[in-house]
């Protein structure tokens, strides 16, 4: 779906007035506010129930605007921006004076990206500034990938929902610390580690945790109402059936390798063999099992390569510290 010009102009007006706009990106829907309006930014935290120390991402209209928002841009950061923007890559750089500390969680760094979605880019152009936009959901819950997800999650707490259709990538952006010439992945996402390494010409680390505060690194994040349990792929069917016998209403993420298996469970989602399709559908699958009344979801981690790394990261966060039945 393509938003009408009148809707984009209305959304830009809401941002100028200090309101909140849910906007589509290629990754997930964001809850947007004027990045230079501390009161509007503070309202994002209020609506989401997000800790004020948890930094936000500033969305801008193009790589040529980067110097307007940060203090210095190392050559490596320019290389990555030039290659991957617009796209699902967020760069952490030193905060410029235009960015209020409310948007950075009090840090002297800011996360910046250019979304690869025509509606988001049209809104940024019409608005003429930067937009802070974390995912448009309650803090820690499943990210929205459709406008209906946003409406169901946040209701009238959002001043305007700009519908741009389903998100094409389905998981959040990759976040890279680009404050020096030796970058590091802080959160895996829509740009793969392999793609980054091919451009940079050297390996990158992608630790499970980081001392740098970035979005999506809370111990429990991207989580449905149902408890998520992670097991080895070959144990998914047995663990799901055991939990069902114990009285749980079990939802199963059935790995592609076991597509022909019959599972005695409350609900079964067949996981796509393609990691691109899996990433695009991941949050929708979690929401579906919540809607079908599951109170326990049994899943396994994909191979942690390509988009599988981002999917595994989201499933680990969804499971939180507990991972066994």
XYZ file of N, CA and C in Angstrom, residues 1-5 7-9 11-12 15-16 21-30 58-65 81 84-89 112-131 133 162-164:
183
model
N 0.850 -1.196 0.000
C 0.000 0.000 0.000
C 0.881 1.240 0.000
N 0.523 2.260 -0.798
C 1.256 3.516 -0.831
C 0.397 4.605 -0.212
N 0.940 5.298 0.769
C 0.184 6.351 1.435
C -0.081 7.500 0.468
N -1.224 8.144 0.619
C -1.562 9.289 -0.209
C -0.728 10.497 0.203
N -0.529 11.403 -0.753
C 0.225 12.625 -0.471
C -0.419 13.405 0.658
N -2.019 12.222 3.194
C -1.692 11.572 4.463
C -0.279 11.928 4.899
N 0.642 11.969 3.946
C 2.028 12.311 4.277
C 2.110 13.754 4.773
N 1.406 14.659 4.117
C 1.399 16.052 4.562
C 0.764 16.180 5.951
N 0.737 13.848 8.277
C 1.689 13.292 9.228
C 2.810 14.286 9.519
N 3.299 14.976 8.490
C 4.341 15.982 8.689
C 3.846 17.107 9.591
N 3.905 15.979 13.200
C 5.266 16.046 13.740
C 5.646 17.481 14.096
N 5.327 18.432 13.223
C 5.674 19.836 13.485
C 4.965 20.354 14.735
N 3.701 10.156 15.285
C 3.255 9.524 14.050
C 3.845 8.117 13.964
N 3.018 7.118 13.736
C 3.514 5.777 13.425
C 3.793 5.732 11.932
N 5.030 5.397 11.570
C 5.429 5.428 10.169
C 6.050 4.104 9.757
N 5.835 3.721 8.488
C 6.426 2.468 8.014
C 7.888 2.663 7.647
N 8.675 1.652 7.911
C 10.029 1.578 7.358
C 10.170 0.186 6.745
N 11.311 -0.071 6.126
C 11.507 -1.399 5.559
C 11.686 -2.459 6.636
N 12.027 -2.050 7.867
C 12.274 -3.008 8.943
C 10.994 -3.284 9.727
N 10.571 -2.309 10.542
C 9.327 -2.399 11.302
C 8.697 -1.012 11.313
N 7.480 -0.901 11.825
C 6.859 0.413 11.978
C 7.484 1.132 13.167
N 7.745 2.419 12.976
C 8.334 3.223 14.034
C 7.336 4.188 14.638
N 17.615 8.222 15.313
C 17.177 9.379 14.535
C 17.187 8.996 13.056
N 16.041 9.124 12.408
C 15.913 8.834 10.982
C 16.055 10.124 10.191
N 16.908 10.107 9.182
C 17.130 11.271 8.334
C 16.859 10.908 6.880
N 16.793 11.931 6.018
C 16.356 11.713 4.655
C 17.415 11.280 3.678
N 18.700 11.373 4.045
C 19.757 10.979 3.128
C 21.120 11.074 3.772
N 22.091 10.350 3.202
C 23.445 10.344 3.763
C 24.059 11.726 3.754
N 23.645 12.584 2.815
C 24.202 13.934 2.735
C 23.818 14.789 3.944
N 22.820 14.336 4.739
C 22.394 15.077 5.928
C 23.134 14.652 7.195
N 27.730 4.302 5.148
C 26.549 5.087 4.812
C 26.364 5.161 3.299
N 25.229 1.454 2.157
C 24.019 0.796 2.668
C 22.821 1.713 2.864
N 22.987 3.009 2.717
C 21.843 3.916 2.880
C 21.270 4.337 1.539
N 19.949 4.414 1.401
C 18.938 4.013 2.385
C 18.975 2.496 2.626
N 18.715 2.102 3.855
C 18.720 0.683 4.169
C 18.737 0.428 5.656
N 18.619 -0.849 6.042
C 18.480 -1.218 7.456
C 19.802 -1.261 8.221
N 20.551 -0.164 8.141
C 21.808 -0.029 8.875
C 21.765 1.252 9.683
N 21.889 6.859 14.077
C 21.295 7.529 12.908
C 21.155 6.536 11.767
N 20.053 6.658 11.016
C 19.917 5.857 9.797
C 19.003 6.536 8.791
N 19.071 6.050 7.550
C 18.193 6.490 6.464
C 17.319 5.296 6.080
N 16.008 5.349 6.335
C 15.153 4.191 6.044
C 14.966 3.990 4.548
N 14.817 2.747 4.149
C 14.616 2.407 2.743
C 13.149 2.075 2.499
N 12.300 3.078 2.662
C 10.871 2.904 2.426
C 10.351 4.195 1.799
N 9.646 4.106 0.681
C 9.233 5.330 -0.003
C 8.344 6.235 0.831
N 7.489 5.662 1.667
C 6.603 6.480 2.491
C 7.402 7.188 3.587
N 8.321 6.470 4.226
C 9.155 7.089 5.255
C 10.000 8.216 4.663
N 10.580 7.981 3.495
C 11.410 9.005 2.865
C 10.572 10.210 2.440
N 9.359 9.950 1.956
C 8.478 11.055 1.588
C 8.091 11.878 2.814
N 7.852 11.207 3.932
C 7.528 11.922 5.162
C 8.715 12.757 5.635
N 9.916 12.188 5.615
C 11.097 12.934 6.037
C 11.309 14.157 5.145
N 11.057 14.013 3.853
C 11.193 15.140 2.936
C 10.152 16.216 3.225
N 8.900 15.797 3.427
C 7.831 16.758 3.697
C 8.029 17.448 5.041
N 8.516 16.721 6.012
C 8.740 17.280 7.347
C 9.954 18.205 7.359
N 10.996 17.805 6.661
C 12.178 18.641 6.560
C 13.130 18.566 7.733
N 13.028 17.535 8.534
C 13.926 17.380 9.677
C 14.161 15.925 9.996
N 14.749 15.662 11.155
C 14.977 14.301 11.602
C 13.826 13.805 12.459
N 13.614 12.499 12.436
C 12.518 11.881 13.193
C 13.077 10.767 14.058
N 12.505 7.497 16.007
C 11.456 6.496 15.793
C 11.901 5.115 16.237
N 0.477 6.289 9.747
C 0.728 6.397 8.314
C 0.924 4.989 7.769
N -0.035 4.516 6.993
C -0.033 3.134 6.518
C 0.774 3.033 5.224
N 1.852 2.256 5.264
C 2.667 2.019 4.085
C 2.725 0.557 3.700
